[in-house]
mmCIF file with all atom_site columns, C-alpha atoms in Angstrom:
data_model
loop_
_atom_site.group_PDB
_atom_site.id
_atom_site.type_symbol
_atom_site.label_atom_id
_atom_site.label_alt_id
_atom_site.label_comp_id
_atom_site.label_asym_id
_atom_site.label_entity_id
_atom_site.label_seq_id
_atom_site.pdbx_PDB_ins_code
_atom_site.Cartn_x
_atom_site.Cartn_y
_atom_site.Cartn_z
_atom_site.occupancy
_atom_site.B_iso_or_equiv
_atom_site.pdbx_formal_charge
_atom_site.auth_seq_id
_atom_site.auth_comp_id
_atom_site.auth_asym_id
_atom_site.auth_atom_id
_atom_site.pdbx_PDB_model_num
ATOM 1   C CA . GLN A 1 1   ? -64.057 96.348 -142.623 1.00 92.00 ? 225 GLN A CA 1
ATOM 2   C CA . VAL A 1 2   ? -62.826 94.292 -145.539 1.00 95.00 ? 226 VAL A CA 1
ATOM 3   C CA . GLN A 1 3   ? -61.679 90.840 -144.581 1.00 96.00 ? 227 GLN A CA 1
ATOM 4   C CA . LEU A 1 4   ? -60.429 87.968 -146.676 1.00 98.00 ? 228 LEU A CA 1
ATOM 5   C CA . VAL A 1 5   ? -59.548 85.064 -144.427 1.00 97.00 ? 229 VAL A CA 1
ATOM 6   C CA . GLU A 1 6   ? -57.973 81.910 -145.793 1.00 98.00 ? 230 GLU A CA 1
ATOM 7   C CA . SER A 1 7   ? -57.990 78.514 -144.142 1.00 97.00 ? 231 SER A CA 1
ATOM 8   C CA . GLY A 1 8   ? -57.304 74.897 -144.971 1.00 98.00 ? 232 GLY A CA 1
ATOM 9   C CA . GLY A 1 9   ? -53.576 74.940 -145.534 1.00 97.00 ? 233 GLY A CA 1
ATOM 10  C CA . GLY A 1 10  ? -51.264 72.382 -144.028 1.00 97.00 ? 234 GLY A CA 1
ATOM 11  C CA . LEU A 1 11  ? -48.694 69.678 -144.618 1.00 98.00 ? 235 LEU A CA 1
ATOM 12  C CA . VAL A 1 12  ? -49.571 66.880 -147.006 1.00 98.00 ? 236 VAL A CA 1
ATOM 13  C CA . GLN A 1 13  ? -47.684 64.136 -148.800 1.00 98.00 ? 237 GLN A CA 1
ATOM 14  C CA . ALA A 1 14  ? -47.190 64.238 -152.531 1.00 98.00 ? 238 ALA A CA 1
ATOM 15  C CA . GLY A 1 15  ? -50.264 62.903 -154.282 1.00 98.00 ? 239 GLY A CA 1
ATOM 16  C CA . GLY A 1 16  ? -52.542 64.076 -151.517 1.00 98.00 ? 240 GLY A CA 1
ATOM 17  C CA . SER A 1 17  ? -55.313 66.657 -151.505 1.00 98.00 ? 241 SER A CA 1
ATOM 18  C CA . LEU A 1 18  ? -56.194 69.850 -149.696 1.00 98.00 ? 242 LEU A CA 1
ATOM 19  C CA . ARG A 1 19  ? -59.174 72.152 -149.838 1.00 98.00 ? 243 ARG A CA 1
ATOM 20  C CA . LEU A 1 20  ? -58.497 75.822 -149.207 1.00 98.00 ? 244 LEU A CA 1
ATOM 21  C CA . SER A 1 21  ? -61.277 78.199 -148.215 1.00 98.00 ? 245 SER A CA 1
ATOM 22  C CA . CYS A 1 22  ? -61.472 81.972 -148.259 1.00 98.00 ? 246 CYS A CA 1
ATOM 23  C CA . SER A 1 23  ? -64.197 83.889 -146.495 1.00 97.00 ? 247 SER A CA 1
ATOM 24  C CA . ALA A 1 24  ? -64.610 87.411 -147.889 1.00 97.00 ? 248 ALA A CA 1
ATOM 25  C CA . SER A 1 25  ? -66.673 90.092 -146.160 1.00 95.00 ? 249 SER A CA 1
ATOM 26  C CA . GLY A 1 26  ? -66.930 93.849 -145.835 1.00 95.00 ? 250 GLY A CA 1
ATOM 27  C CA . ARG A 1 27  ? -67.751 94.543 -149.475 1.00 93.00 ? 251 ARG A CA 1
ATOM 28  C CA . THR A 1 28  ? -70.277 93.242 -151.951 1.00 92.00 ? 252 THR A CA 1
ATOM 29  C CA . PHE A 1 29  ? -67.896 90.516 -152.991 1.00 94.00 ? 253 PHE A CA 1
ATOM 30  C CA . SER A 1 30  ? -70.633 88.815 -154.946 1.00 92.00 ? 254 SER A CA 1
ATOM 31  C CA . SER A 1 31  ? -69.826 91.498 -157.530 1.00 92.00 ? 255 SER A CA 1
ATOM 32  C CA . TYR A 1 32  ? -66.113 90.732 -157.524 1.00 94.00 ? 256 TYR A CA 1
ATOM 33  C CA . ALA A 1 33  ? -64.043 88.213 -159.391 1.00 96.00 ? 257 ALA A CA 1
ATOM 34  C CA . MET A 1 34  ? -62.199 86.022 -156.907 1.00 97.00 ? 258 MET A CA 1
ATOM 35  C CA . GLY A 1 35  ? -58.897 84.267 -157.242 1.00 98.00 ? 259 GLY A CA 1
ATOM 36  C CA . TRP A 1 36  ? -56.048 82.354 -155.682 1.00 98.00 ? 260 TRP A CA 1
ATOM 37  C CA . PHE A 1 37  ? -52.394 83.218 -155.999 1.00 98.00 ? 261 PHE A CA 1
ATOM 38  C CA . ARG A 1 38  ? -49.348 81.606 -154.428 1.00 98.00 ? 262 ARG A CA 1
ATOM 39  C CA . GLN A 1 39  ? -45.834 82.576 -153.504 1.00 98.00 ? 263 GLN A CA 1
ATOM 40  C CA . ALA A 1 40  ? -43.052 80.081 -152.974 1.00 97.00 ? 264 ALA A CA 1
ATOM 41  C CA . PRO A 1 41  ? -39.871 81.005 -151.096 1.00 93.00 ? 265 PRO A CA 1
ATOM 42  C CA . GLY A 1 42  ? -37.626 83.169 -153.231 1.00 95.00 ? 266 GLY A CA 1
ATOM 43  C CA . LYS A 1 43  ? -40.186 83.463 -156.014 1.00 97.00 ? 267 LYS A CA 1
ATOM 44  C CA . GLU A 1 44  ? -42.695 86.039 -157.135 1.00 97.00 ? 268 GLU A CA 1
ATOM 45  C CA . ARG A 1 45  ? -46.355 85.671 -156.416 1.00 97.00 ? 269 ARG A CA 1
ATOM 46  C CA . GLU A 1 46  ? -48.129 83.861 -159.229 1.00 98.00 ? 270 GLU A CA 1
ATOM 47  C CA . PHE A 1 47  ? -51.662 83.303 -160.399 1.00 98.00 ? 271 PHE A CA 1
ATOM 48  C CA . VAL A 1 48  ? -53.172 79.912 -159.588 1.00 98.00 ? 272 VAL A CA 1
ATOM 49  C CA . ALA A 1 49  ? -56.893 80.125 -160.360 1.00 98.00 ? 273 ALA A CA 1
ATOM 50  C CA . GLY A 1 50  ? -59.669 82.643 -160.811 1.00 98.00 ? 274 GLY A CA 1
ATOM 51  C CA . ILE A 1 51  ? -63.435 82.668 -161.029 1.00 97.00 ? 275 ILE A CA 1
ATOM 52  C CA . THR A 1 52  ? -65.637 85.377 -162.443 1.00 95.00 ? 276 THR A CA 1
ATOM 53  C CA . ARG A 1 53  ? -68.178 87.158 -160.309 1.00 92.00 ? 277 ARG A CA 1
ATOM 54  C CA . SER A 1 54  ? -70.974 85.185 -161.913 1.00 90.00 ? 278 SER A CA 1
ATOM 55  C CA . GLY A 1 55  ? -69.167 81.952 -161.208 1.00 90.00 ? 279 GLY A CA 1
ATOM 56  C CA . GLY A 1 56  ? -69.722 81.050 -164.821 1.00 91.00 ? 280 GLY A CA 1
ATOM 57  C CA . ASN A 1 57  ? -66.104 81.028 -165.898 1.00 96.00 ? 281 ASN A CA 1
ATOM 58  C CA . THR A 1 58  ? -62.975 79.662 -164.274 1.00 97.00 ? 282 THR A CA 1
ATOM 59  C CA . PHE A 1 59  ? -59.349 80.052 -165.227 1.00 97.00 ? 283 PHE A CA 1
ATOM 60  C CA . TYR A 1 60  ? -56.236 78.135 -164.192 1.00 98.00 ? 284 TYR A CA 1
ATOM 61  C CA . ALA A 1 61  ? -52.497 78.387 -164.441 1.00 98.00 ? 285 ALA A CA 1
ATOM 62  C CA . ASP A 1 62  ? -51.049 75.740 -166.722 1.00 98.00 ? 286 ASP A CA 1
ATOM 63  C CA . SER A 1 63  ? -49.056 74.346 -163.806 1.00 97.00 ? 287 SER A CA 1
ATOM 64  C CA . VAL A 1 64  ? -52.213 73.367 -161.912 1.00 98.00 ? 288 VAL A CA 1
ATOM 65  C CA . LYS A 1 65  ? -54.741 72.772 -164.682 1.00 98.00 ? 289 LYS A CA 1
ATOM 66  C CA . GLY A 1 66  ? -56.479 69.445 -164.244 1.00 97.00 ? 290 GLY A CA 1
ATOM 67  C CA . ARG A 1 67  ? -55.432 69.198 -160.591 1.00 98.00 ? 291 ARG A CA 1
ATOM 68  C CA . VAL A 1 68  ? -57.300 72.068 -158.961 1.00 98.00 ? 292 VAL A CA 1
ATOM 69  C CA . ILE A 1 69  ? -60.846 73.366 -159.011 1.00 98.00 ? 293 ILE A CA 1
ATOM 70  C CA . ILE A 1 70  ? -61.955 76.817 -157.926 1.00 98.00 ? 294 ILE A CA 1
ATOM 71  C CA . SER A 1 71  ? -65.530 77.450 -156.844 1.00 98.00 ? 295 SER A CA 1
ATOM 72  C CA . ARG A 1 72  ? -67.536 80.059 -154.956 1.00 97.00 ? 296 ARG A CA 1
ATOM 73  C CA . ASP A 1 73  ? -70.614 80.379 -152.779 1.00 95.00 ? 297 ASP A CA 1
ATOM 74  C CA . SER A 1 74  ? -72.394 83.633 -152.002 1.00 87.00 ? 298 SER A CA 1
ATOM 75  C CA . GLY A 1 75  ? -74.101 84.117 -148.676 1.00 83.00 ? 299 GLY A CA 1
ATOM 76  C CA . ARG A 1 76  ? -76.031 87.109 -147.460 1.00 80.00 ? 300 ARG A CA 1
ATOM 77  C CA . ASN A 1 77  ? -72.976 89.138 -146.469 1.00 85.00 ? 301 ASN A CA 1
ATOM 78  C CA . THR A 1 78  ? -70.097 86.809 -147.229 1.00 92.00 ? 302 THR A CA 1
ATOM 79  C CA . VAL A 1 79  ? -68.592 85.151 -150.258 1.00 96.00 ? 303 VAL A CA 1
ATOM 80  C CA . THR A 1 80  ? -66.656 81.954 -149.773 1.00 97.00 ? 304 THR A CA 1
ATOM 81  C CA . VAL A 1 81  ? -64.162 80.818 -152.367 1.00 98.00 ? 305 VAL A CA 1
ATOM 82  C CA . TYR A 1 82  ? -62.718 77.333 -152.438 1.00 98.00 ? 306 TYR A CA 1
ATOM 83  C CA . LEU A 1 83  ? -59.657 75.826 -154.033 1.00 98.00 ? 307 LEU A CA 1
ATOM 84  C CA . GLN A 1 84  ? -59.754 72.046 -154.208 1.00 98.00 ? 308 GLN A CA 1
ATOM 85  C CA . MET A 1 85  ? -56.235 70.814 -154.850 1.00 98.00 ? 309 MET A CA 1
ATOM 86  C CA . ASN A 1 86  ? -55.571 67.214 -155.837 1.00 98.00 ? 310 ASN A CA 1
ATOM 87  C CA . SER A 1 87  ? -52.486 65.245 -156.844 1.00 98.00 ? 311 SER A CA 1
ATOM 88  C CA . LEU A 1 88  ? -50.327 67.718 -154.978 1.00 98.00 ? 312 LEU A CA 1
ATOM 89  C CA . ARG A 1 89  ? -46.639 67.975 -155.813 1.00 98.00 ? 313 ARG A CA 1
ATOM 90  C CA . PRO A 1 90  ? -43.688 69.313 -153.838 1.00 97.00 ? 314 PRO A CA 1
ATOM 91  C CA . GLU A 1 91  ? -43.532 72.245 -156.264 1.00 97.00 ? 315 GLU A CA 1
ATOM 92  C CA . ASP A 1 92  ? -47.003 73.289 -155.079 1.00 98.00 ? 316 ASP A CA 1
ATOM 93  C CA . THR A 1 93  ? -45.449 74.252 -151.733 1.00 98.00 ? 317 THR A CA 1
ATOM 94  C CA . ALA A 1 94  ? -46.157 77.945 -151.176 1.00 98.00 ? 318 ALA A CA 1
ATOM 95  C CA . VAL A 1 95  ? -48.194 80.462 -149.273 1.00 98.00 ? 319 VAL A CA 1
ATOM 96  C CA . TYR A 1 96  ? -51.598 80.636 -150.933 1.00 98.00 ? 320 TYR A CA 1
ATOM 97  C CA . PHE A 1 97  ? -53.435 83.956 -151.051 1.00 98.00 ? 321 PHE A CA 1
ATOM 98  C CA . CYS A 1 98  ? -57.063 84.716 -151.747 1.00 98.00 ? 322 CYS A CA 1
ATOM 99  C CA . ALA A 1 99  ? -57.783 87.882 -153.725 1.00 98.00 ? 323 ALA A CA 1
ATOM 100 C CA . ALA A 1 100 ? -60.737 89.906 -154.983 1.00 97.00 ? 324 ALA A CA 1
ATOM 101 C CA . ASP A 1 101 ? -60.996 92.041 -158.106 1.00 96.00 ? 325 ASP A CA 1
ATOM 102 C CA . ARG A 1 102 ? -63.868 94.396 -158.841 1.00 94.00 ? 326 ARG A CA 1
ATOM 103 C CA . ARG A 1 103 ? -63.389 94.049 -162.607 1.00 85.00 ? 327 ARG A CA 1
ATOM 104 C CA . ILE A 1 104 ? -66.435 93.648 -164.771 1.00 82.00 ? 328 ILE A CA 1
ATOM 105 C CA . GLY A 1 105 ? -66.669 90.959 -167.370 1.00 82.00 ? 329 GLY A CA 1
ATOM 106 C CA . GLU A 1 106 ? -66.243 87.261 -167.869 1.00 88.00 ? 330 GLU A CA 1
ATOM 107 C CA . SER A 1 107 ? -62.498 87.039 -167.492 1.00 90.00 ? 331 SER A CA 1
ATOM 108 C CA . VAL A 1 108 ? -59.907 87.411 -164.753 1.00 93.00 ? 332 VAL A CA 1
ATOM 109 C CA . ASP A 1 109 ? -56.596 89.213 -164.656 1.00 92.00 ? 333 ASP A CA 1
ATOM 110 C CA . ARG A 1 110 ? -53.545 87.041 -163.995 1.00 94.00 ? 334 ARG A CA 1
ATOM 111 C CA . ASP A 1 111 ? -51.480 90.050 -162.927 1.00 94.00 ? 335 ASP A CA 1
ATOM 112 C CA . ASP A 1 112 ? -51.578 90.313 -159.152 1.00 93.00 ? 336 ASP A CA 1
ATOM 113 C CA . VAL A 1 113 ? -51.150 94.099 -159.148 1.00 94.00 ? 337 VAL A CA 1
ATOM 114 C CA . LYS A 1 114 ? -54.600 94.436 -160.712 1.00 92.00 ? 338 LYS A CA 1
ATOM 115 C CA . TRP A 1 115 ? -56.384 92.802 -157.789 1.00 97.00 ? 339 TRP A CA 1
ATOM 116 C CA . ASP A 1 116 ? -57.972 94.987 -155.144 1.00 97.00 ? 340 ASP A CA 1
ATOM 117 C CA . TYR A 1 117 ? -58.098 93.035 -151.882 1.00 97.00 ? 341 TYR A CA 1
ATOM 118 C CA . TRP A 1 118 ? -55.947 90.314 -150.399 1.00 98.00 ? 342 TRP A CA 1
ATOM 119 C CA . GLY A 1 119 ? -55.981 87.856 -147.568 1.00 98.00 ? 343 GLY A CA 1
ATOM 120 C CA . GLN A 1 120 ? -53.047 87.120 -145.296 1.00 97.00 ? 344 GLN A CA 1
ATOM 121 C CA . GLY A 1 121 ? -52.313 83.754 -146.841 1.00 97.00 ? 345 GLY A CA 1
ATOM 122 C CA . THR A 1 122 ? -52.269 80.139 -145.753 1.00 98.00 ? 346 THR A CA 1
ATOM 123 C CA . GLN A 1 123 ? -49.239 77.873 -145.939 1.00 98.00 ? 347 GLN A CA 1
ATOM 124 C CA . VAL A 1 124 ? -49.321 74.718 -148.040 1.00 98.00 ? 348 VAL A CA 1
ATOM 125 C CA . ALA A 1 125 ? -46.405 72.322 -147.760 1.00 98.00 ? 349 ALA A CA 1
ATOM 126 C CA . VAL A 1 126 ? -46.140 69.169 -149.852 1.00 98.00 ? 350 VAL A CA 1
ATOM 127 C CA . SER A 1 127 ? -43.572 66.584 -148.862 1.00 97.00 ? 351 SER A CA 1
ATOM 128 C CA . SER A 1 128 ? -42.026 64.169 -151.319 1.00 93.00 ? 352 SER A CA 1
#
């Protein structure tokens, strides 16, 4: 069955770093664009970062650009997507979700309704 499983969340002080991981299996996720979204309390889910299925292009929300890096590794039956987050701020506090999109092409969609599969999320909390 399809599984996207996030890990790596936690509590960190402002200015610190975290590395989130997402293990995706159950589909040929090497053919999918992969992304990270987040949802803070009382807010809508928003795009954070995306990477094309080739891994050749990455895209970031303006709010995190220069502070986060998305990357991916493809194994035999699993794709792992990473989100390296540096210089964290209290406003980065949210549940972070991994997502997969079967779209073709060298771009990603920033609209979460367009994405096909989702993980359960991992909590990131940044204290001031």
